CSV table of C-alpha atoms and ligand atoms in Angstrom, one decimal:
chain,number,residue,atom,x,y,z
A,1,MET,CA,143.1,14.5,-75.7
A,2,THR,CA,146.8,15.1,-75.5
A,3,ARG,CA,148.6,15.8,-78.7
A,4,PHE,CA,152.2,14.7,-78.5
A,5,ILE,CA,154.7,17.3,-79.6
A,6,PRO,CA,158.1,15.8,-80.0
A,7,PRO,CA,160.7,17.8,-78.1
A,8,ALA,CA,163.4,19.6,-80.0
A,9,ASP,CA,166.7,17.9,-79.8
A,10,PHE,CA,169.0,18.2,-76.9
A,11,PRO,CA,170.6,20.7,-75.9
A,12,ASN,CA,167.7,23.0,-77.1
A,13,THR,CA,165.4,21.0,-75.0
A,14,ARG,CA,166.4,20.0,-71.5
A,15,LEU,CA,163.5,18.3,-69.7
A,16,ARG,CA,165.4,18.6,-66.4
A,17,ARG,CA,165.0,22.5,-66.5
A,18,ASN,CA,161.4,22.4,-65.2
A,19,ARG,CA,162.3,19.9,-62.6
A,20,ARG,CA,165.2,21.9,-61.2
A,21,ASP,CA,163.3,23.8,-58.4
A,22,GLU,CA,160.3,23.0,-56.3
A,23,PHE,CA,158.4,26.1,-57.7
A,24,SER,CA,158.6,24.9,-61.3
A,25,ARG,CA,157.9,21.3,-60.3
A,26,ARG,CA,154.7,22.6,-58.7
A,27,LEU,CA,153.9,24.7,-61.8
A,28,VAL,CA,154.1,21.8,-64.2
A,29,ARG,CA,152.5,19.2,-62.0
A,30,GLU,CA,149.8,17.5,-64.1
A,31,ASN,CA,147.8,15.6,-61.4
A,32,ARG,CA,146.9,16.3,-57.9
A,33,LEU,CA,145.2,14.2,-55.2
A,34,SER,CA,142.8,16.0,-52.9
A,35,THR,CA,140.7,14.9,-49.9
A,36,ASP,CA,137.6,15.3,-52.2
A,37,ASP,CA,138.9,12.2,-54.1
A,38,LEU,CA,138.6,9.8,-51.1
A,39,ILE,CA,136.0,7.3,-50.1
A,40,TYR,CA,136.6,5.6,-46.8
A,41,PRO,CA,135.6,1.9,-46.5
A,42,VAL,CA,134.8,0.8,-42.9
A,43,PHE,CA,133.8,-2.4,-41.3
A,44,VAL,CA,130.9,-2.4,-38.8
A,45,ARG,CA,129.8,-5.0,-36.3
A,46,GLU,CA,127.2,-5.3,-33.5
A,47,GLY,CA,128.1,-4.2,-29.9
A,48,GLU,CA,129.0,-1.1,-27.9
A,49,LYS,CA,132.3,0.5,-27.5
A,50,VAL,CA,134.0,-2.1,-29.7
A,51,GLN,CA,137.0,-1.6,-31.9
A,52,GLU,CA,138.3,-4.9,-33.1
A,53,GLN,CA,141.5,-5.0,-35.1
A,54,VAL,CA,141.3,-6.9,-38.5
A,55,GLY,CA,144.3,-9.2,-38.3
A,56,SER,CA,145.4,-9.0,-41.9
A,57,MET,CA,144.8,-5.2,-42.2
A,58,PRO,CA,147.0,-3.3,-39.7
A,59,GLY,CA,145.2,-0.2,-38.4
A,60,VAL,CA,141.8,-1.3,-39.8
A,61,MET,CA,139.1,-2.0,-37.2
A,62,ARG,CA,135.6,-3.5,-37.0
A,63,TYR,CA,133.6,-0.8,-35.2
A,64,SER,CA,130.4,-1.1,-33.2
A,65,PRO,CA,127.8,1.5,-34.4
A,66,ASP,CA,128.6,4.0,-31.5
A,67,GLU,CA,132.3,3.9,-32.3
A,68,LEU,CA,131.6,4.3,-36.0
A,69,MET,CA,129.9,7.6,-35.4
A,70,ARG,CA,133.2,8.9,-34.1
A,71,VAL,CA,134.9,7.8,-37.3
A,72,ALA,CA,132.2,9.5,-39.3
A,73,GLU,CA,132.7,12.7,-37.4
A,74,GLN,CA,136.4,12.5,-38.1
A,75,CYS,CA,135.7,12.0,-41.9
A,76,LEU,CA,133.5,15.1,-41.9
A,77,GLU,CA,136.1,17.1,-40.0
A,78,LEU,CA,138.8,16.0,-42.5
A,79,GLY,CA,136.6,16.7,-45.5
A,80,ILE,CA,136.3,13.1,-46.7
A,81,PRO,CA,133.1,13.2,-48.8
A,82,VAL,CA,131.9,9.6,-48.4
A,83,LEU,CA,132.0,6.6,-46.0
A,84,SER,CA,131.4,3.1,-47.4
A,85,LEU,CA,129.9,0.5,-45.1
A,86,PHE,CA,130.7,-3.2,-44.9
A,87,PRO,CA,129.1,-5.5,-42.3
A,88,SER,CA,130.6,-8.2,-40.2
A,89,ILE,CA,127.5,-10.0,-39.0
A,90,ASP,CA,127.0,-12.7,-36.5
A,91,PRO,CA,127.4,-16.2,-38.1
A,92,SER,CA,124.0,-17.3,-36.7
A,93,LEU,CA,122.3,-14.7,-39.1
A,94,LYS,CA,123.9,-16.2,-42.2
A,95,THR,CA,121.7,-18.3,-44.4
A,96,PRO,CA,122.1,-19.9,-47.9
A,97,ASP,CA,120.0,-17.1,-49.4
A,98,GLY,CA,121.5,-14.2,-47.5
A,99,SER,CA,118.1,-12.8,-46.6
A,100,GLU,CA,119.5,-10.9,-43.6
A,101,ALA,CA,120.8,-8.4,-46.3
A,102,ALA,CA,117.2,-7.3,-46.7
A,103,ASN,CA,116.3,-7.0,-43.0
A,104,PRO,CA,115.1,-3.4,-42.4
A,105,SER,CA,116.3,-3.6,-38.8
A,106,GLY,CA,119.6,-5.3,-39.7
A,107,LEU,CA,122.9,-3.8,-38.9
A,108,ILE,CA,123.6,-1.8,-42.1
A,109,PRO,CA,120.2,-0.1,-42.3
A,110,ARG,CA,120.4,0.8,-38.6
A,111,VAL,CA,123.9,2.3,-39.1
A,112,VAL,CA,122.8,4.2,-42.2
A,113,GLY,CA,119.9,5.7,-40.3
A,114,MET,CA,122.2,6.8,-37.4
A,115,LEU,CA,124.7,8.3,-39.8
A,116,LYS,CA,122.2,10.2,-41.8
A,117,GLN,CA,120.5,11.5,-38.7
A,118,GLN,CA,123.7,12.6,-37.0
A,119,PHE,CA,125.8,13.7,-40.0
A,120,PRO,CA,123.3,14.4,-42.8
A,121,GLU,CA,126.0,16.1,-44.9
A,122,LEU,CA,128.3,13.1,-45.0
A,123,GLY,CA,127.8,10.9,-48.0
A,124,VAL,CA,127.0,7.2,-47.2
A,125,LEU,CA,127.6,4.4,-49.6
A,126,THR,CA,126.5,0.8,-49.0
A,127,ASP,CA,127.6,-2.4,-50.8
A,128,VAL,CA,124.9,-4.4,-52.5
A,129,ALA,CA,126.0,-8.1,-52.5
A,130,LEU,CA,125.2,-11.1,-50.4
A,131,ASP,CA,128.6,-12.5,-49.4
A,132,PRO,CA,128.6,-11.0,-45.8
A,133,TYR,CA,125.2,-12.6,-45.3
A,134,THR,CA,125.5,-16.1,-46.9
A,135,SER,CA,126.4,-19.2,-45.0
A,136,HIS,CA,128.6,-20.3,-48.0
A,137,GLY,CA,130.3,-16.9,-48.5
A,138,GLN,CA,129.3,-16.5,-52.2
A,139,ASP,CA,127.8,-13.2,-53.4
A,140,GLY,CA,124.6,-15.0,-54.7
A,141,ILE,CA,122.1,-17.8,-54.3
A,142,LEU,CA,123.2,-21.2,-55.3
A,143,ASP,CA,121.4,-24.0,-57.2
A,144,ASN,CA,121.9,-27.7,-56.3
A,145,ASP,CA,125.1,-27.9,-58.2
A,146,GLY,CA,126.6,-24.9,-56.4
A,147,HIS,CA,126.2,-22.6,-59.4
A,148,ILE,CA,125.2,-19.0,-58.6
A,149,LEU,CA,121.7,-18.3,-59.9
A,150,ASN,CA,121.5,-14.9,-61.7
A,151,GLU,CA,117.9,-13.8,-61.6
A,152,GLU,CA,117.2,-15.3,-58.1
A,153,THR,CA,120.2,-13.4,-56.8
A,154,VAL,CA,119.2,-10.2,-58.5
A,155,ALA,CA,115.7,-10.5,-56.8
A,156,MET,CA,117.4,-10.5,-53.4
A,157,LEU,CA,119.8,-7.7,-54.3
A,158,ILE,CA,116.8,-5.6,-55.3
A,159,ARG,CA,115.4,-6.2,-51.8
A,160,GLN,CA,118.7,-5.4,-50.2
A,161,ALA,CA,119.1,-2.1,-52.2
A,162,GLN,CA,115.5,-1.1,-51.4
A,163,THR,CA,116.1,-1.7,-47.7
A,164,GLN,CA,119.3,0.5,-47.8
A,165,ALA,CA,117.5,3.2,-49.8
A,166,GLN,CA,114.6,3.1,-47.3
A,167,ALA,CA,117.2,3.6,-44.5
A,168,GLY,CA,118.4,6.8,-46.3
A,169,VAL,CA,121.6,5.8,-48.0
A,170,ASP,CA,123.0,8.2,-50.6
A,171,ILE,CA,124.7,5.7,-52.9
A,172,VAL,CA,124.1,2.0,-53.5
A,173,ALA,CA,127.1,0.1,-54.9
A,174,PRO,CA,126.3,-3.3,-56.3
A,175,SER,CA,129.5,-5.4,-56.1
A,176,ASP,CA,128.0,-8.8,-56.9
A,177,MET,CA,128.7,-8.9,-60.7
A,178,MET,CA,125.3,-10.5,-61.6
A,179,ASP,CA,124.1,-9.6,-65.1
A,180,GLY,CA,121.4,-7.0,-65.3
A,181,ARG,CA,121.4,-6.0,-61.7
A,182,ILE,CA,122.0,-2.2,-62.2
A,183,GLY,CA,119.0,-1.8,-64.4
A,184,SER,CA,116.8,-4.0,-62.1
A,185,ILE,CA,117.9,-2.1,-59.0
A,186,ARG,CA,117.4,1.3,-60.7
A,187,ALA,CA,113.9,0.4,-61.8
A,188,ALA,CA,113.0,-0.9,-58.3
A,189,LEU,CA,114.4,2.3,-56.6
A,190,ASP,CA,112.5,4.5,-59.1
A,191,LYS,CA,109.3,2.6,-58.6
A,192,ASP,CA,109.6,3.4,-54.8
A,193,GLN,CA,110.3,7.0,-55.6
A,194,PHE,CA,114.0,6.8,-54.6
A,195,ILE,CA,114.9,8.7,-57.7
A,196,HIS,CA,117.8,10.5,-56.0
A,197,THR,CA,119.6,7.4,-54.7
A,198,ARG,CA,122.7,7.1,-56.8
A,199,THR,CA,124.2,3.9,-58.1
A,200,MET,CA,127.9,3.3,-58.2
A,201,ALA,CA,128.4,0.1,-60.2
A,202,TYR,CA,131.3,-2.2,-59.4
A,203,SER,CA,131.4,-2.7,-63.2
A,204,ALA,CA,134.8,-4.1,-63.9
A,205,LYS,CA,135.4,-6.3,-60.8
A,206,TYR,CA,137.9,-9.0,-61.2
A,207,ALA,CA,138.1,-12.4,-59.5
A,208,SER,CA,141.1,-11.3,-57.5
A,209,ALA,CA,143.2,-12.9,-54.8
A,210,PHE,CA,143.8,-9.3,-53.5
A,211,TYR,CA,140.4,-9.5,-51.7
A,212,GLY,CA,141.8,-12.0,-49.1
A,213,PRO,CA,142.1,-9.7,-46.1
A,214,PHE,CA,138.6,-8.2,-46.8
A,215,ARG,CA,137.1,-11.7,-46.6
A,216,ASP,CA,138.7,-12.0,-43.1
A,217,ALA,CA,137.3,-8.7,-42.1
A,218,VAL,CA,133.6,-9.5,-43.0
A,219,GLY,CA,134.0,-13.1,-41.9
A,220,SER,CA,133.3,-14.8,-45.3
A,221,ALA,CA,136.7,-16.3,-45.9
A,222,ALA,CA,136.1,-19.5,-43.8
A,223,ASN,CA,132.7,-20.0,-45.4
A,224,LEU,CA,134.0,-19.6,-48.9
A,225,GLY,CA,136.7,-22.1,-48.1
A,226,ARG,CA,138.5,-23.3,-51.3
A,227,SER,CA,135.8,-22.2,-53.7
A,228,ASN,CA,136.1,-19.2,-55.9
A,229,LYS,CA,134.1,-16.4,-57.6
A,230,ASN,CA,135.2,-17.1,-61.1
A,231,THR,CA,131.7,-17.6,-62.5
A,232,TYR,CA,130.7,-14.0,-61.9
A,233,GLN,CA,133.8,-11.9,-61.2
A,234,MET,CA,136.0,-11.1,-64.3
A,235,ASP,CA,139.0,-13.1,-65.5
A,236,PRO,CA,142.2,-11.0,-64.7
A,237,ALA,CA,143.4,-11.8,-68.2
A,238,ASN,CA,140.6,-9.8,-69.9
A,239,ARG,CA,140.6,-6.2,-71.0
A,240,ASN,CA,137.9,-5.8,-73.7
A,241,GLU,CA,135.4,-7.5,-71.5
A,242,ALA,CA,135.8,-4.7,-68.9
A,243,LEU,CA,134.5,-2.2,-71.5
A,244,ARG,CA,131.5,-4.4,-72.2
A,245,GLU,CA,130.7,-4.6,-68.5
A,246,VAL,CA,131.0,-0.9,-68.1
A,247,ALA,CA,128.9,-0.2,-71.2
A,248,ALA,CA,126.1,-2.4,-69.9
A,249,ASP,CA,126.1,-0.7,-66.5
A,250,ILE,CA,125.9,2.7,-68.1
A,251,ARG,CA,123.0,1.7,-70.3
A,252,GLU,CA,121.3,0.3,-67.3
A,253,GLY,CA,121.6,3.7,-65.5
A,254,ALA,CA,124.7,3.6,-63.4
A,255,ASP,CA,125.7,7.1,-62.2
A,256,MET,CA,129.3,6.2,-61.4
A,257,VAL,CA,131.4,3.2,-62.4
A,258,MET,CA,134.2,1.4,-60.7
A,259,VAL,CA,137.3,-0.7,-61.5
A,260,LYS,CA,138.5,-3.1,-58.9
A,261,PRO,CA,141.2,-3.9,-57.7
A,262,GLY,CA,143.2,-0.8,-58.1
A,263,LEU,CA,146.9,-0.7,-58.8
A,264,PRO,CA,147.1,-4.0,-60.7
A,265,TYR,CA,144.3,-2.8,-63.0
A,266,LEU,CA,145.4,0.8,-63.8
A,267,ASP,CA,145.3,0.0,-67.5
A,268,ILE,CA,141.6,-0.8,-67.2
A,269,LEU,CA,140.9,2.4,-65.3
A,270,ARG,CA,142.5,4.4,-68.1
A,271,ASP,CA,140.6,2.5,-70.7
A,272,VAL,CA,137.3,3.0,-69.0
A,273,LYS,CA,137.8,6.7,-68.4
A,274,ASP,CA,138.9,7.3,-72.0
A,275,ALA,CA,136.1,5.2,-73.5
A,276,PHE,CA,133.2,6.6,-71.5
A,277,GLY,CA,134.2,9.8,-69.7
A,278,MET,CA,132.0,8.7,-66.8
A,279,PRO,CA,132.7,9.5,-63.1
A,280,THR,CA,135.1,6.6,-62.7
A,281,TYR,CA,136.4,5.2,-59.4
A,282,ALA,CA,139.1,2.8,-58.4
A,283,TYR,CA,139.0,0.5,-55.3
A,284,GLN,CA,142.5,0.1,-53.7
A,285,VAL,CA,141.5,-3.2,-52.1
A,286,SER,CA,142.4,-4.8,-48.9
A,287,GLY,CA,145.3,-6.9,-50.2
A,288,GLU,CA,146.9,-3.8,-51.7
A,289,TYR,CA,146.6,-2.0,-48.4
A,290,ALA,CA,148.0,-5.0,-46.5
A,291,MET,CA,151.0,-5.2,-48.8
A,292,ILE,CA,152.0,-1.6,-48.3
A,293,LYS,CA,151.4,-1.8,-44.5
A,294,ALA,CA,153.4,-5.0,-44.2
A,295,ALA,CA,156.4,-3.7,-46.1
A,296,ALA,CA,156.2,-0.4,-44.1
A,297,GLN,CA,156.1,-2.2,-40.8
A,298,ASN,CA,159.2,-4.1,-41.8
A,299,GLY,CA,160.9,-0.8,-42.6
A,300,TRP,CA,161.2,-1.9,-46.2
A,301,LEU,CA,159.1,1.0,-47.7
A,302,ASP,CA,158.4,4.6,-46.6
A,303,HIS,CA,154.8,4.3,-45.5
A,304,ASP,CA,153.6,7.8,-46.2
A,305,LYS,CA,155.4,8.3,-49.5
A,306,VAL,CA,154.3,5.0,-50.9
A,307,MET,CA,150.7,5.6,-49.7
A,308,MET,CA,150.6,9.0,-51.5
A,309,GLU,CA,152.3,7.7,-54.6
A,310,SER,CA,149.9,4.9,-54.9
A,311,LEU,CA,146.9,7.2,-54.5
A,312,LEU,CA,148.2,9.7,-57.0
A,313,ALA,CA,148.7,6.9,-59.5
A,314,PHE,CA,144.9,6.5,-59.6
A,315,LYS,CA,144.4,10.1,-60.5
A,316,ARG,CA,147.1,9.9,-63.2
A,317,ALA,CA,145.3,6.8,-64.7
A,318,GLY,CA,142.1,8.8,-65.0
A,319,GLY,CA,140.3,8.0,-61.8
A,320,ASP,CA,137.9,10.6,-60.3
A,321,GLY,CA,138.2,9.1,-56.8
A,322,ILE,CA,139.5,6.2,-54.8
A,323,LEU,CA,138.0,3.8,-52.3
A,324,THR,CA,140.9,3.4,-49.9
A,325,TYR,CA,141.6,2.2,-46.4
A,326,PHE,CA,144.2,4.9,-46.3
A,327,ALA,CA,141.6,7.7,-46.6
A,328,ILE,CA,142.0,9.0,-43.0
A,329,GLU,CA,145.7,8.8,-43.0
A,330,ALA,CA,146.0,10.4,-46.4
A,331,ALA,CA,143.6,13.2,-45.5
A,332,LYS,CA,145.5,14.0,-42.4
A,333,LEU,CA,148.8,14.0,-44.2
A,334,MET,CA,147.4,16.3,-46.9
A,335,ARG,CA,146.1,18.7,-44.2
A,336,GLU,CA,149.5,18.8,-42.5
A,337,GLN,CA,151.4,19.4,-45.7
A,338,ASN,CA,149.1,22.2,-46.9
A,339,CYS,CA,149.7,24.3,-43.9
B,401,PBG,C1,131.8,-8.1,-51.8
B,401,PBG,C2,133.0,-7.3,-51.8
B,401,PBG,C3,134.3,-7.7,-51.8
B,401,PBG,C4,135.1,-6.5,-51.7
B,401,PBG,C5,134.2,-5.5,-51.7
B,401,PBG,N1,132.9,-5.9,-51.8
B,401,PBG,C6,134.9,-9.1,-51.7
B,401,PBG,C7,134.7,-10.0,-52.8
B,401,PBG,O1,134.2,-9.8,-53.8
B,401,PBG,O2,135.1,-11.2,-52.5
B,401,PBG,C8,136.6,-6.5,-51.6
B,401,PBG,C9,137.2,-5.3,-51.0
B,401,PBG,C10,138.6,-5.4,-50.6
B,401,PBG,O3,139.3,-6.4,-50.8
B,401,PBG,O4,139.0,-4.4,-50.0
B,401,PBG,N2,131.2,-8.5,-52.9
């Protein structure tokens, strides 16, 4: 913990002295971003040789599996440790209970298998949640009044996580915000001998309007319509509750925890890191990415500088890593600047 030493009075202390030259700015720099900190979220769809632009996320594509392999190769080559997969599935496969999520020959398990076969050293993370698979776009199973059923949903999430583990995924990341899901998934994985499959819990996940472009990307926006996720995702007004969520996930066996969204929730990231000292990740979500891209496209912000400043902010706030759609661009820039 930092002990604050009040500076001697001016002119004995001049804080500008260390800032005067690049060498001393480098010497006193407190936080650094590295390619090791990056997790790259990607959207995958069926087909061959398809790269389909996501309208609200300039530069982000939905890739067919063959094209995704090229992206994976690029991640490996750049030194990005982990790829995070999100499916955009055919609407005809969506059902009220989202059972396609647990289909062993579904899109995600197939892509996981291909990735682990072709690039065994690249980490693969899969999202555990039903929203890309439900006809109503919610993350869980509904009762007759439209309320999300907790235990029934967890039962399906267990099947989804087991299917992903069976396919060889390295990290399962439940993003659904049901109560008790981390412990239930951990127990089910252990029972099947998947003791090495890690869990990254979306622990403090807020009911945020910054997810809008993502819902376009996975095709859940139209299904969700005007309804919201307020009965399971957290209220943006709450801070203490985030610590309770994280504490519960740690007790249930989470290996890594996450705060989401990113920049608007840096206070929560700092709280979580300080309170638990866990490997702690931030998700710079689709809306944050879209804002920066849109402003840069208009010439209102310097794209690369704002991208790097936003990523560094997560490190300063205590994050161990960042899920970011900028991962490839940031890794390329860091490589250029280091040589
Ligand atoms: C699914 C999920 C969402 C995101 C990641 N996993 C959307 C949501 O909860 O509605 C959002 C990611 C982003 O906006 O980039 N449960």
